[in-house]
PDB file of C-alpha atoms in Angstrom:
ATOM      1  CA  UNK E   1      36.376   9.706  90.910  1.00 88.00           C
ATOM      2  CA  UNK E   2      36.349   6.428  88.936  1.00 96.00           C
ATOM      3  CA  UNK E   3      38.917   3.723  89.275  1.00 97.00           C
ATOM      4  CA  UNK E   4      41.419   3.659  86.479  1.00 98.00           C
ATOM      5  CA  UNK E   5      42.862   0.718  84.475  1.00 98.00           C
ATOM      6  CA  UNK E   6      46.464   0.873  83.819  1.00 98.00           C
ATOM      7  CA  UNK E   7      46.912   0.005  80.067  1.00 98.00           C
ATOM      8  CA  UNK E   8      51.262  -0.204  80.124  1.00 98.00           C
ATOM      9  CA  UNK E   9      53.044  -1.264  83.614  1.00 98.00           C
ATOM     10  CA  UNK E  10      55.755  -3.273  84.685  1.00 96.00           C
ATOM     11  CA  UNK E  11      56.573  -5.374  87.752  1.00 96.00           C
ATOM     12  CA  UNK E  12      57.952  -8.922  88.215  1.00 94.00           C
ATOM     13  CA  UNK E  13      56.708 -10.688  91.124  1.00 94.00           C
ATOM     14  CA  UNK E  14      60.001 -10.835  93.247  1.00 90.00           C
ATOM     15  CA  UNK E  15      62.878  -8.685  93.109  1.00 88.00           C
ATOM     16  CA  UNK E  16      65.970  -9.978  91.114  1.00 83.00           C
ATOM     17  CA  UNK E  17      68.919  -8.727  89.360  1.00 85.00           C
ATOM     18  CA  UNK E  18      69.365  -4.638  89.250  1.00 84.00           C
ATOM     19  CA  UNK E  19      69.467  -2.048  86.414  1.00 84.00           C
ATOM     20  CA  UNK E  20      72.868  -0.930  85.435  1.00 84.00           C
ATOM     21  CA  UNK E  21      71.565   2.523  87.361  1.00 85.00           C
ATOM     22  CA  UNK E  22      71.415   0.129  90.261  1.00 85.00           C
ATOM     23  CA  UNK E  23      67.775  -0.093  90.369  1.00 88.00           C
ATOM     24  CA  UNK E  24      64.863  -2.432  90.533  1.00 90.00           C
ATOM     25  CA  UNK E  25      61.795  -3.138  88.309  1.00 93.00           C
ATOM     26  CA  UNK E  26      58.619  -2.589  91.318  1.00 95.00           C
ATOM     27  CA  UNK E  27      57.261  -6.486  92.592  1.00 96.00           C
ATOM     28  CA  UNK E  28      53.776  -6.313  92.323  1.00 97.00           C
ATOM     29  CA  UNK E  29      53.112  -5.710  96.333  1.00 97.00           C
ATOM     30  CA  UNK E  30      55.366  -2.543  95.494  1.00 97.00           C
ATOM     31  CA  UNK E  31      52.851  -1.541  92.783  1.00 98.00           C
ATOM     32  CA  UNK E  32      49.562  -2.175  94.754  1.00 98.00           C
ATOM     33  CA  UNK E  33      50.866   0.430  97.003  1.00 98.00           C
ATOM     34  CA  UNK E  34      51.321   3.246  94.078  1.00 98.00           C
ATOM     35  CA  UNK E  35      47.776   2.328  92.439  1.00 98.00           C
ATOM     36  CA  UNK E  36      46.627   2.544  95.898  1.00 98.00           C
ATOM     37  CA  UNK E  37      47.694   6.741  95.927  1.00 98.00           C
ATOM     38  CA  UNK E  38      46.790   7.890  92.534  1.00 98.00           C
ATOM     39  CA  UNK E  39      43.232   5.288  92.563  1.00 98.00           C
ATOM     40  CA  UNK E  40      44.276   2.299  89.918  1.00 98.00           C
ATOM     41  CA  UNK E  41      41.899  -0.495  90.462  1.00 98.00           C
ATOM     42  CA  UNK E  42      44.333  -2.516  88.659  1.00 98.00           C
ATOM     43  CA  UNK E  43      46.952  -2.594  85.530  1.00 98.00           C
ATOM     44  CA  UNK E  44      48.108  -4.243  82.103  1.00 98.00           C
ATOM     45  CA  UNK E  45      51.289  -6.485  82.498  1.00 98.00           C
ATOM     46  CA  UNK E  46      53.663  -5.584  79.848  1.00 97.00           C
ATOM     47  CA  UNK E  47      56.635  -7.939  80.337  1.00 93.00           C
ATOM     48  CA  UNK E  48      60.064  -6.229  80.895  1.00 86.00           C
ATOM     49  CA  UNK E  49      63.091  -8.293  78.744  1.00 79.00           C
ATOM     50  CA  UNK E  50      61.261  -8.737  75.471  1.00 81.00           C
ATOM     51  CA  UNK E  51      63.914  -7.705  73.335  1.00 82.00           C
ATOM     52  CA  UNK E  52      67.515  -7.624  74.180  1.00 85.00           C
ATOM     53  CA  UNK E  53      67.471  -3.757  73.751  1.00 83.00           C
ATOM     54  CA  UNK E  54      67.547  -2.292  77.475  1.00 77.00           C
ATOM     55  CA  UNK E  55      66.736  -5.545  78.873  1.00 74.00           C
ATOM     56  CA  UNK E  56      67.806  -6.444  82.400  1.00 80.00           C
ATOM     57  CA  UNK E  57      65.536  -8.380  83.620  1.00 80.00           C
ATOM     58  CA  UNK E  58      63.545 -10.426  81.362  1.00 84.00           C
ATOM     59  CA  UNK E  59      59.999 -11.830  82.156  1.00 90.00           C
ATOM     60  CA  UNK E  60      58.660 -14.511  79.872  1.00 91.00           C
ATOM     61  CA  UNK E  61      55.338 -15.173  79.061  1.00 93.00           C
ATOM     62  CA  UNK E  62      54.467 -18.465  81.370  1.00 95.00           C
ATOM     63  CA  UNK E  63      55.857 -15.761  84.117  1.00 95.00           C
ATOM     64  CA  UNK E  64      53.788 -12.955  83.002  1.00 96.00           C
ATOM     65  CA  UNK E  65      50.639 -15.401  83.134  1.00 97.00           C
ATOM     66  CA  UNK E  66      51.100 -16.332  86.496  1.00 97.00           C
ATOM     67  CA  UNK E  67      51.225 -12.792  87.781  1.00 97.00           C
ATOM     68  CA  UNK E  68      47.871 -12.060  86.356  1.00 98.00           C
ATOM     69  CA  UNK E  69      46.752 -15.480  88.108  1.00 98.00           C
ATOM     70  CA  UNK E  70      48.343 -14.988  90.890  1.00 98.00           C
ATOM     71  CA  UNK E  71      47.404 -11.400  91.759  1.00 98.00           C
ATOM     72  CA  UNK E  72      44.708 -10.748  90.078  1.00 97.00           C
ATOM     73  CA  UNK E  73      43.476  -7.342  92.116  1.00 97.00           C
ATOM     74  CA  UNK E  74      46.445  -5.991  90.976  1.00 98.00           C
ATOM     75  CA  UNK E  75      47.583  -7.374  87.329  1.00 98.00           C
ATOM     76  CA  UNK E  76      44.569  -7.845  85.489  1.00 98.00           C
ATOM     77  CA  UNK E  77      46.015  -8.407  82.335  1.00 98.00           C
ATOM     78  CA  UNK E  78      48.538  -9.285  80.644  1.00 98.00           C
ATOM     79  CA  UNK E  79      50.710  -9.022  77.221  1.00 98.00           C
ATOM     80  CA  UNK E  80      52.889 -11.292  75.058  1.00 97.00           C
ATOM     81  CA  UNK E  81      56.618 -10.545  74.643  1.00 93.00           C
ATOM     82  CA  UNK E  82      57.423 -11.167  71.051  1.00 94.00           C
ATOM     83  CA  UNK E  83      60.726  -9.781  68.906  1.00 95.00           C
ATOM     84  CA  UNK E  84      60.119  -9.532  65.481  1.00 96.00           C
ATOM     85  CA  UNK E  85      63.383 -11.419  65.551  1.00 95.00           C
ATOM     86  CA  UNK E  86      61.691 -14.694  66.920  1.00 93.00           C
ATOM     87  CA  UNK E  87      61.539 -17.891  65.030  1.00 92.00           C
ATOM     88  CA  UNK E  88      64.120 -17.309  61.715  1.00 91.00           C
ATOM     89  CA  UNK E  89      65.124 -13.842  62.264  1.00 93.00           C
ATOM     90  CA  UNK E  90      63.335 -13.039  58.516  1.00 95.00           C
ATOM     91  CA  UNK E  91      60.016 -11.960  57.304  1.00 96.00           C
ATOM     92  CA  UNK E  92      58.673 -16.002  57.009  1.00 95.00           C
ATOM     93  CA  UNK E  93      58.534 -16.962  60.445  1.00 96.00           C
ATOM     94  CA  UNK E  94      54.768 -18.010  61.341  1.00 97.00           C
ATOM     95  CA  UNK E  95      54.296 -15.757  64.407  1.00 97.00           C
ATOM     96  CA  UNK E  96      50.970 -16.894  64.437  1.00 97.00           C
ATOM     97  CA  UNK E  97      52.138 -20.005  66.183  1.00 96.00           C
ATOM     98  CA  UNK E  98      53.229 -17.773  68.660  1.00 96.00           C
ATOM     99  CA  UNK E  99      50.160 -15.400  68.896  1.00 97.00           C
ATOM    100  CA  UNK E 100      47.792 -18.103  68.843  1.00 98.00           C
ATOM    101  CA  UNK E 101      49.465 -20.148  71.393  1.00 98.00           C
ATOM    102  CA  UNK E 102      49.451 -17.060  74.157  1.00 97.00           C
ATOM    103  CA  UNK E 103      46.732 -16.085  73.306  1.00 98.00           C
ATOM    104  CA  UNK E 104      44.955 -19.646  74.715  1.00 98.00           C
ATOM    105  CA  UNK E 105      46.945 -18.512  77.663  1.00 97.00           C
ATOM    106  CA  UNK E 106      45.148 -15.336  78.268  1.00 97.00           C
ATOM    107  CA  UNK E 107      47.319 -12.734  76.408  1.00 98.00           C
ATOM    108  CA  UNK E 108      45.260  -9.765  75.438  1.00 98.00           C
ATOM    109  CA  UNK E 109      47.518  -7.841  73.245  1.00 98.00           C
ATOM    110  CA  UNK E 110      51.174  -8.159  72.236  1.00 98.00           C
ATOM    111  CA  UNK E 111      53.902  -6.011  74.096  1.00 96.00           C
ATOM    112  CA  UNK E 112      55.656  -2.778  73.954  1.00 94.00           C
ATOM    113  CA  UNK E 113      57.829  -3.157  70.999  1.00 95.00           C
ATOM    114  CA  UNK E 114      61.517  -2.104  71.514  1.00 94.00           C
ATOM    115  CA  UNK E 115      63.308  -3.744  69.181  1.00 94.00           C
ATOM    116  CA  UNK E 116      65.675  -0.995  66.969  1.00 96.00           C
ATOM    117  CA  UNK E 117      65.203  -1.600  63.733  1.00 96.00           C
ATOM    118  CA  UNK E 118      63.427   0.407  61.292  1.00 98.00           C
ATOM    119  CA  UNK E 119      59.034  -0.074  61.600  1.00 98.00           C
ATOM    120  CA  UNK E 120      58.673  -0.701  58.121  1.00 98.00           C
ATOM    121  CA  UNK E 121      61.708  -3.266  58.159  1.00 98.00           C
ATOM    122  CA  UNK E 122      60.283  -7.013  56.604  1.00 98.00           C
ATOM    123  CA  UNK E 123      60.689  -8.962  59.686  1.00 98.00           C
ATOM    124  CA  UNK E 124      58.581  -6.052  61.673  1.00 98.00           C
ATOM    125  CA  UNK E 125      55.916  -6.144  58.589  1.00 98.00           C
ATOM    126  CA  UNK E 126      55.459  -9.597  59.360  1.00 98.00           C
ATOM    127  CA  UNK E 127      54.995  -9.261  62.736  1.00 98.00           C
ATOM    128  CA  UNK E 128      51.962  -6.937  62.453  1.00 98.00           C
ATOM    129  CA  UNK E 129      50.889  -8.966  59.480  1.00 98.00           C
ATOM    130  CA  UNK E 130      49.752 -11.932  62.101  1.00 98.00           C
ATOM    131  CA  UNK E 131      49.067  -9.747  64.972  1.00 98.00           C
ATOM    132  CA  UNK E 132      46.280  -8.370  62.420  1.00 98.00           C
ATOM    133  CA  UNK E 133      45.368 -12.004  61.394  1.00 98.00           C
ATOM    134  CA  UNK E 134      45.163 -13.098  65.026  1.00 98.00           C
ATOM    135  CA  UNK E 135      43.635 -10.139  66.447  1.00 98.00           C
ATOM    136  CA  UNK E 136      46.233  -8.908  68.438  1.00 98.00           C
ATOM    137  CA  UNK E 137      46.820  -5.407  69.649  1.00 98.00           C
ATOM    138  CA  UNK E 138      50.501  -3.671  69.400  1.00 98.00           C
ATOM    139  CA  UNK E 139      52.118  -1.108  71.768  1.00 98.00           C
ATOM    140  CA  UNK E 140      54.763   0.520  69.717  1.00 97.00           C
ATOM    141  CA  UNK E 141      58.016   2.470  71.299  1.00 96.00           C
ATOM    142  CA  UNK E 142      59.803   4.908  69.338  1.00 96.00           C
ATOM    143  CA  UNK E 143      63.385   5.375  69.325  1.00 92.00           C
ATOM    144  CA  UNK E 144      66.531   6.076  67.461  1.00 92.00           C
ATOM    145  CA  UNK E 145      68.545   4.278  65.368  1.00 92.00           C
ATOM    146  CA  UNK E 146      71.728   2.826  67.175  1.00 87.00           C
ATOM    147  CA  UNK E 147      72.459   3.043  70.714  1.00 85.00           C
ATOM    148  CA  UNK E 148      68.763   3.155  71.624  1.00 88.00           C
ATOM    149  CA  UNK E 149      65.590   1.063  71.979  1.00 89.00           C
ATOM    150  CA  UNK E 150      62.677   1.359  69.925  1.00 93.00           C
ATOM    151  CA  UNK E 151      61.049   1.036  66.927  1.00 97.00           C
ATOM    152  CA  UNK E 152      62.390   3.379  63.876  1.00 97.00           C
ATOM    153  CA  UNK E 153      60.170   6.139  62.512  1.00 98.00           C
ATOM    154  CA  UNK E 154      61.453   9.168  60.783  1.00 97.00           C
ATOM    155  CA  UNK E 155      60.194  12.877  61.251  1.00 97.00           C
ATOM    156  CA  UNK E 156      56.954  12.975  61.659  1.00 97.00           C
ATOM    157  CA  UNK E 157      56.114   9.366  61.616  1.00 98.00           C
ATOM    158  CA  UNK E 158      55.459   8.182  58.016  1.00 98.00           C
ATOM    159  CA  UNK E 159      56.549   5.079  58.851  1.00 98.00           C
ATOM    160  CA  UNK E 160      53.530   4.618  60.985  1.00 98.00           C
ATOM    161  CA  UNK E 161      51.442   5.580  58.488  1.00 98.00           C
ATOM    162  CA  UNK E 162      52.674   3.102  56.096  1.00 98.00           C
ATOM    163  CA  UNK E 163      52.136   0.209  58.644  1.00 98.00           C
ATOM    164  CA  UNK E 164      48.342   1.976  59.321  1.00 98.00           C
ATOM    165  CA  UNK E 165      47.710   1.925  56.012  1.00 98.00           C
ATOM    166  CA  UNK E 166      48.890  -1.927  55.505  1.00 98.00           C
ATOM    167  CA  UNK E 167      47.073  -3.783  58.877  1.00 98.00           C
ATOM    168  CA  UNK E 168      43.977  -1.538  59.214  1.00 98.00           C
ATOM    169  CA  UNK E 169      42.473  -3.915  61.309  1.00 98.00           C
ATOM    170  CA  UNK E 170      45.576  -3.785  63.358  1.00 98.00           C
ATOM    171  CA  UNK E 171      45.187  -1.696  66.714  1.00 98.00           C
ATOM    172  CA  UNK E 172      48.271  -0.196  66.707  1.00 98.00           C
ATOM    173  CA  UNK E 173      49.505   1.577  70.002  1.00 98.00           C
ATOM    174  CA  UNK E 174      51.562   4.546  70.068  1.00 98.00           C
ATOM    175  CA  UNK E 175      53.279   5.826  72.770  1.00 96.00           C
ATOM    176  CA  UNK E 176      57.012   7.241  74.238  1.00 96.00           C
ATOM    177  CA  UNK E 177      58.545  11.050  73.497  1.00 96.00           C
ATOM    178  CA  UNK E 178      59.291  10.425  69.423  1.00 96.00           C
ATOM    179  CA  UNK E 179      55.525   9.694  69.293  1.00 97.00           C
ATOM    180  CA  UNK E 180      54.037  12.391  71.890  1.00 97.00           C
ATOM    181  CA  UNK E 181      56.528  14.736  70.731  1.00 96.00           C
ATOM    182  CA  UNK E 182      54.389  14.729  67.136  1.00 97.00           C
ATOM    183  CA  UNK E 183      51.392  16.649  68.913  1.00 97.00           C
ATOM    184  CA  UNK E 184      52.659  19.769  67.432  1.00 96.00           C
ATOM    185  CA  UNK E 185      53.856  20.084  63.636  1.00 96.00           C
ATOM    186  CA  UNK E 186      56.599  22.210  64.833  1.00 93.00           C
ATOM    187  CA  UNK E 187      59.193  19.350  65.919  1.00 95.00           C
ATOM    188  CA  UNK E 188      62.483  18.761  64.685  1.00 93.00           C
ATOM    189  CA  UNK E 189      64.877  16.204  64.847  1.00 92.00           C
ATOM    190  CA  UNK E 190      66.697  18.134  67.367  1.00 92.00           C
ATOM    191  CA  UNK E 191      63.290  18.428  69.930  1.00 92.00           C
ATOM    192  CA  UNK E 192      62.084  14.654  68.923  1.00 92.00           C
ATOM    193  CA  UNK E 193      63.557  13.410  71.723  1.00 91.00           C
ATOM    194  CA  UNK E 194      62.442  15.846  73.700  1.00 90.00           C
ATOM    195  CA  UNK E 195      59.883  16.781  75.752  1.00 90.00           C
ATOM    196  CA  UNK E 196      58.189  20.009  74.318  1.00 83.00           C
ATOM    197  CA  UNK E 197      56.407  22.724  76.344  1.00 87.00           C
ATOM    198  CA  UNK E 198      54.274  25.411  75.398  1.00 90.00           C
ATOM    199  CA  UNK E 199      50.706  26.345  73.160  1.00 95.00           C
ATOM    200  CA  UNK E 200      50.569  23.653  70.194  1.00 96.00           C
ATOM    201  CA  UNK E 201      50.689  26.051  67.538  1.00 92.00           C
ATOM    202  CA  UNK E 202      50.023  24.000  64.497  1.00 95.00           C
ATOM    203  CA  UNK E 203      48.394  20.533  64.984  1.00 96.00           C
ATOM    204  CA  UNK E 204      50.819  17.633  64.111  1.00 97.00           C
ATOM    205  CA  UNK E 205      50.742  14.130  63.218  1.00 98.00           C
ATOM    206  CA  UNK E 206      49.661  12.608  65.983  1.00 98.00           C
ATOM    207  CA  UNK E 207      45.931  13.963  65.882  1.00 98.00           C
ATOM    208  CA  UNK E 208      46.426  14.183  61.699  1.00 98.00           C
ATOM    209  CA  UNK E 209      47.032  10.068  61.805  1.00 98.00           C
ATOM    210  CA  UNK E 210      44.173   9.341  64.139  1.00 98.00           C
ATOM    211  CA  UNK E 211      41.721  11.182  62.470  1.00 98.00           C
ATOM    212  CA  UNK E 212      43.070   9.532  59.145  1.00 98.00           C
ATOM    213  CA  UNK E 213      43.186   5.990  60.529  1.00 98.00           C
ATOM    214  CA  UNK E 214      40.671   4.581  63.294  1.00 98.00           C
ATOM    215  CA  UNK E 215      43.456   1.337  63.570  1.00 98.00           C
ATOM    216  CA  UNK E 216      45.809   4.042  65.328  1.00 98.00           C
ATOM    217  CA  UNK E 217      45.278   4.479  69.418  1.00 98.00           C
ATOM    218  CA  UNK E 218      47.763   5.971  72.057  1.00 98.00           C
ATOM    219  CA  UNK E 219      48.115   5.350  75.696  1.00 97.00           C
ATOM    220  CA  UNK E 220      48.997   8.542  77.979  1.00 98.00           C
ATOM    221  CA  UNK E 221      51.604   6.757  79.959  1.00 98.00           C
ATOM    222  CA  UNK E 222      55.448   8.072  81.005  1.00 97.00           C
ATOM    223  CA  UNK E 223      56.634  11.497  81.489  1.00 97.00           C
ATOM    224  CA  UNK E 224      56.449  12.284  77.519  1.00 97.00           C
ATOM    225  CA  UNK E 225      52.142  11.291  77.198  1.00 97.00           C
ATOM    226  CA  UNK E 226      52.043  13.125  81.135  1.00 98.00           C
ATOM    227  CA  UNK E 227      53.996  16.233  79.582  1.00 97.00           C
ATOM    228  CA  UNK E 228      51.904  15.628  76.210  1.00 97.00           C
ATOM    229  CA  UNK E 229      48.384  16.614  77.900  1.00 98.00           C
ATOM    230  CA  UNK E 230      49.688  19.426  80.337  1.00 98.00           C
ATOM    231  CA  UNK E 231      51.828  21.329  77.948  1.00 97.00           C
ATOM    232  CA  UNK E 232      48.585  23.318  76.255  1.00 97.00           C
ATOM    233  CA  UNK E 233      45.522  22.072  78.132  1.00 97.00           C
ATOM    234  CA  UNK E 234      42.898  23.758  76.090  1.00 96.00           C
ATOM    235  CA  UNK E 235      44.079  21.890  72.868  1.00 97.00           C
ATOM    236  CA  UNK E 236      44.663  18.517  75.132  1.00 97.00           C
ATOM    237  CA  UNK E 237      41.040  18.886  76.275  1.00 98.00           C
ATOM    238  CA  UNK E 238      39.801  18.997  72.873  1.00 98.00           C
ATOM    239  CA  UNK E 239      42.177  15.964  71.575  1.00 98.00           C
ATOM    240  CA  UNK E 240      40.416  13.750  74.441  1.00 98.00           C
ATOM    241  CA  UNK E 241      37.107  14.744  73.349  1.00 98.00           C
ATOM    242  CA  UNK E 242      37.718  14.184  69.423  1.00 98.00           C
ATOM    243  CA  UNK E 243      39.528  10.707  70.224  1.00 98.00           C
ATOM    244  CA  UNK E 244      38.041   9.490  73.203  1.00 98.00           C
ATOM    245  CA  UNK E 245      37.117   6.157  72.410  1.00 98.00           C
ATOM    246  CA  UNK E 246      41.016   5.473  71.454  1.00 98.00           C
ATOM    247  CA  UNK E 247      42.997   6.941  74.245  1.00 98.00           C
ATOM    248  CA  UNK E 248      44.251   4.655  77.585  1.00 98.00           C
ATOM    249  CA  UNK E 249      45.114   5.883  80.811  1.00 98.00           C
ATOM    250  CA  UNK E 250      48.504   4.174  81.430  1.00 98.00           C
ATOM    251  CA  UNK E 251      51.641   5.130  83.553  1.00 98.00           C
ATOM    252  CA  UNK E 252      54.496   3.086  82.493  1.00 97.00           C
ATOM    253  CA  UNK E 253      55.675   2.110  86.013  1.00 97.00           C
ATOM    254  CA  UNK E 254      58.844   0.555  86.263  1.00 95.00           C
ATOM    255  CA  UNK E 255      60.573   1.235  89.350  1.00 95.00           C
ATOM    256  CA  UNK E 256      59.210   1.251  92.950  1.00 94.00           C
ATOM    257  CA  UNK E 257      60.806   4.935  93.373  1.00 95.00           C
ATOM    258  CA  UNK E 258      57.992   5.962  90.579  1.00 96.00           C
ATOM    259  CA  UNK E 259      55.386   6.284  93.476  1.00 97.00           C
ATOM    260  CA  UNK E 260      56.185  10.025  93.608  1.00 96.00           C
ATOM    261  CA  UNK E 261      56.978  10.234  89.866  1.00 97.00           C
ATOM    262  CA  UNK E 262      56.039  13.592  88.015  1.00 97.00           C
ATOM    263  CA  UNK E 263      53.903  11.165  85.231  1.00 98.00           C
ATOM    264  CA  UNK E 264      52.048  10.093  88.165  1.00 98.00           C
ATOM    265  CA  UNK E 265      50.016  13.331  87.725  1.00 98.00           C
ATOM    266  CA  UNK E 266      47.829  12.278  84.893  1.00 98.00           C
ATOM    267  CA  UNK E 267      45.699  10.549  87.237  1.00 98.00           C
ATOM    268  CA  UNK E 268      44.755  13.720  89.180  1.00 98.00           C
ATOM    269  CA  UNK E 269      44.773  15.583  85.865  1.00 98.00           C
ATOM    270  CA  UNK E 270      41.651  13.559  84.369  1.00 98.00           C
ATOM    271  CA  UNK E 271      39.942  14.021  87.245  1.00 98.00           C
ATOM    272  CA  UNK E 272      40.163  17.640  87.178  1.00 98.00           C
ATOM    273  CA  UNK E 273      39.446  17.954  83.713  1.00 98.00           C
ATOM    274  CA  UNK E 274      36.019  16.109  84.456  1.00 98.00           C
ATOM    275  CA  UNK E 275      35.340  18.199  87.509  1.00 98.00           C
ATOM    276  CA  UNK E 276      35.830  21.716  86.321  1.00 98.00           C
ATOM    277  CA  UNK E 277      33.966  20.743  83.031  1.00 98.00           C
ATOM    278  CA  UNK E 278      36.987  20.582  80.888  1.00 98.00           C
ATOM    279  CA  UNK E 279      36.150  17.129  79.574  1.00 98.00           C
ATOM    280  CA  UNK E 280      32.594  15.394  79.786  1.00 98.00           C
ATOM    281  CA  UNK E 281      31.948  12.215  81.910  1.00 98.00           C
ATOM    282  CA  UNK E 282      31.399  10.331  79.180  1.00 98.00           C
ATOM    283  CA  UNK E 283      35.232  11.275  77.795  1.00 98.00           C
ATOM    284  CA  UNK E 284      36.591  10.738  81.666  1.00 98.00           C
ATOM    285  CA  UNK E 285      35.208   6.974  81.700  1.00 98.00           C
ATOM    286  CA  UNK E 286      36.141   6.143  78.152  1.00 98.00           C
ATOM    287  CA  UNK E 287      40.306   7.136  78.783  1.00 98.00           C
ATOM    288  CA  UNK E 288      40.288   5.935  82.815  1.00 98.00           C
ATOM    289  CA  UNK E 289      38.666   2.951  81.896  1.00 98.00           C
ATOM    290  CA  UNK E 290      36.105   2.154  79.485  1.00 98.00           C
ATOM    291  CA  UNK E 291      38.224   1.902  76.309  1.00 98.00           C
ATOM    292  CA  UNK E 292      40.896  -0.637  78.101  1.00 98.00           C
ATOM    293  CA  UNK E 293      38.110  -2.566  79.074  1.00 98.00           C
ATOM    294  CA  UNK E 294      36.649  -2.846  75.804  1.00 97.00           C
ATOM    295  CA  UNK E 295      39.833  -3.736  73.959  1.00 97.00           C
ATOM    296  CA  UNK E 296      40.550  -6.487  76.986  1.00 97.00           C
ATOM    297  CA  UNK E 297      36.919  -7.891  75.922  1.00 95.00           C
ATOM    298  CA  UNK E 298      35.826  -7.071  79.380  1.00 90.00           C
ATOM    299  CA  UNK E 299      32.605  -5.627  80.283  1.00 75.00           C
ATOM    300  CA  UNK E 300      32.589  -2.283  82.875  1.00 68.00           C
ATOM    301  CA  UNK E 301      30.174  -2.392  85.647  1.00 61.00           C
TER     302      UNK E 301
END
């Protein structure tokens, strides 16, 4: 089975201050040895501490570089942390100074957004506005308003559609359990947050947008894109076939404990959907590896 590149992971190189639950981002030794079990050749730095929201320890870009230096078999790549409250905390701040600047560094993409404000708000419009100009990927995470981290969306995501719509030459990134849980038209408010088993028994917006807008992509990582593929596998199949070229393997790592983590699955998953003839070869390579590659401007051997 091939080698898979990890498109969202976290790790700091040496353990510092714990989680208010006590525990510990993984160091990056911690991670080789979970990528060594479910076959990562190597992952996508996405630096934890961007935004204040759920931040406990915070990683900053000139750290994030040197990790990718620095252990190279093991972080590949990495991303930019940048709040869409940077600079003036308003919709003029040039965050192409910032973009630009990390981007000499390395950066491939910019990170998982978690700051909780609405996606549509100015200061966020601006932020995609010069990721498009400077041809920057974003991973977007979706939560609730208050109490929460994440990017706002309501029902069914027409938020996202607005910013599609806007940056179409923006590669936008979905991922956590308010996007995943928009496989199936059926959710509500109440199972948004949620992670929803079962047949999908009326497509929802998730496949709707990406057929509608070739700017939209989604990484399978966490428990909610895990759940997401496993909860009607026929249909699953089929999504990965219809939008292989813009699905990542990922795992979303983020705690040495992880290594026997039920999201961990997805790794064994895609390989049996490629051996029992679920998926074609061609669909396998494109999601385990192929399509981070490409967006990484790398070439696969």
């Amino acid at each position: 089975m091939l080698k898979k590149i990890d498109m969202h992971v976290h790790c700091i190189e040496e353990r510092g201050i714990p989680k208010q639950s006590g525990h510990f981002y993984p160091t990056v030794k911690e991670l080789r040895v979970i990528y060594d079990k479910i076959g990562v050749e190597k992952g996508v730095l996405l630096p934890p501490g961007t935004c204040p929201e759920f931040t406990t320890e915070r990683l900053s870009p000139r750290e994030a570089k040197a990790i990718a230096d620095n252990y190279n078999d093991t972080i590949g790549w990495w991303f930019c942390g940048i709040d869409p409250r940077f600079g003036n905390n308003n919709e003029e701040t040039n965050f192409s100074h910032y973009l630009n600047y990390y981007k000499s560094l390395g950066a491939k993409g910019v990170s998982e957004q978690i700051a909780n404000i609405y996606l549509d708000d100015p200061r966020m419009l601006n932020l995609f506005k010069h990721c498009e100009m400077c041809n920057m990927s974003v991973t977007l995470h979706f939560g609730k308003m208050g109490n929460d981290y994440g990017v706002v969306d309501d029902l069914h995501l027409p938020r996202l559609e607005k910013v599609l719509k806007m940056f179409p030459k923006l590669k936008v990134i979905g991922h956590s359990v308010r996007f995943w849980s928009e496989l199936d038209a059926s959710v509500t408010e109440e199972t948004s947050n949620t992670y929803p088993s079962g047949k999908v028994t009326k497509e929802g917006r998730v496949a709707e947008l990406m057929r509608k807008y070739d700017n939209l992509y989604c990484d399978l990582s966490s428990l909610s894109g895990y759940r997401a593929m496993v909860r009607d596998p026929e249909y699953t199949y089929k999504f990965m076939e219809e939008f292989a070229d813009r699905i990542f393997y990922a795992t979303d790592i983020h705690d040495p404990e992880n290594i026997d983590h039920e999201m961990l699955n997805l790794s064994d998953f895609l390989d049996k959907a490629v051996e029992n003839g679920k998926i074609s070869f061609s669909t396998y390579k494109k999601i385990c590896r192929g399509n981070a590659l490409k967006l990484l401007g790398e070439e696969d051997e």
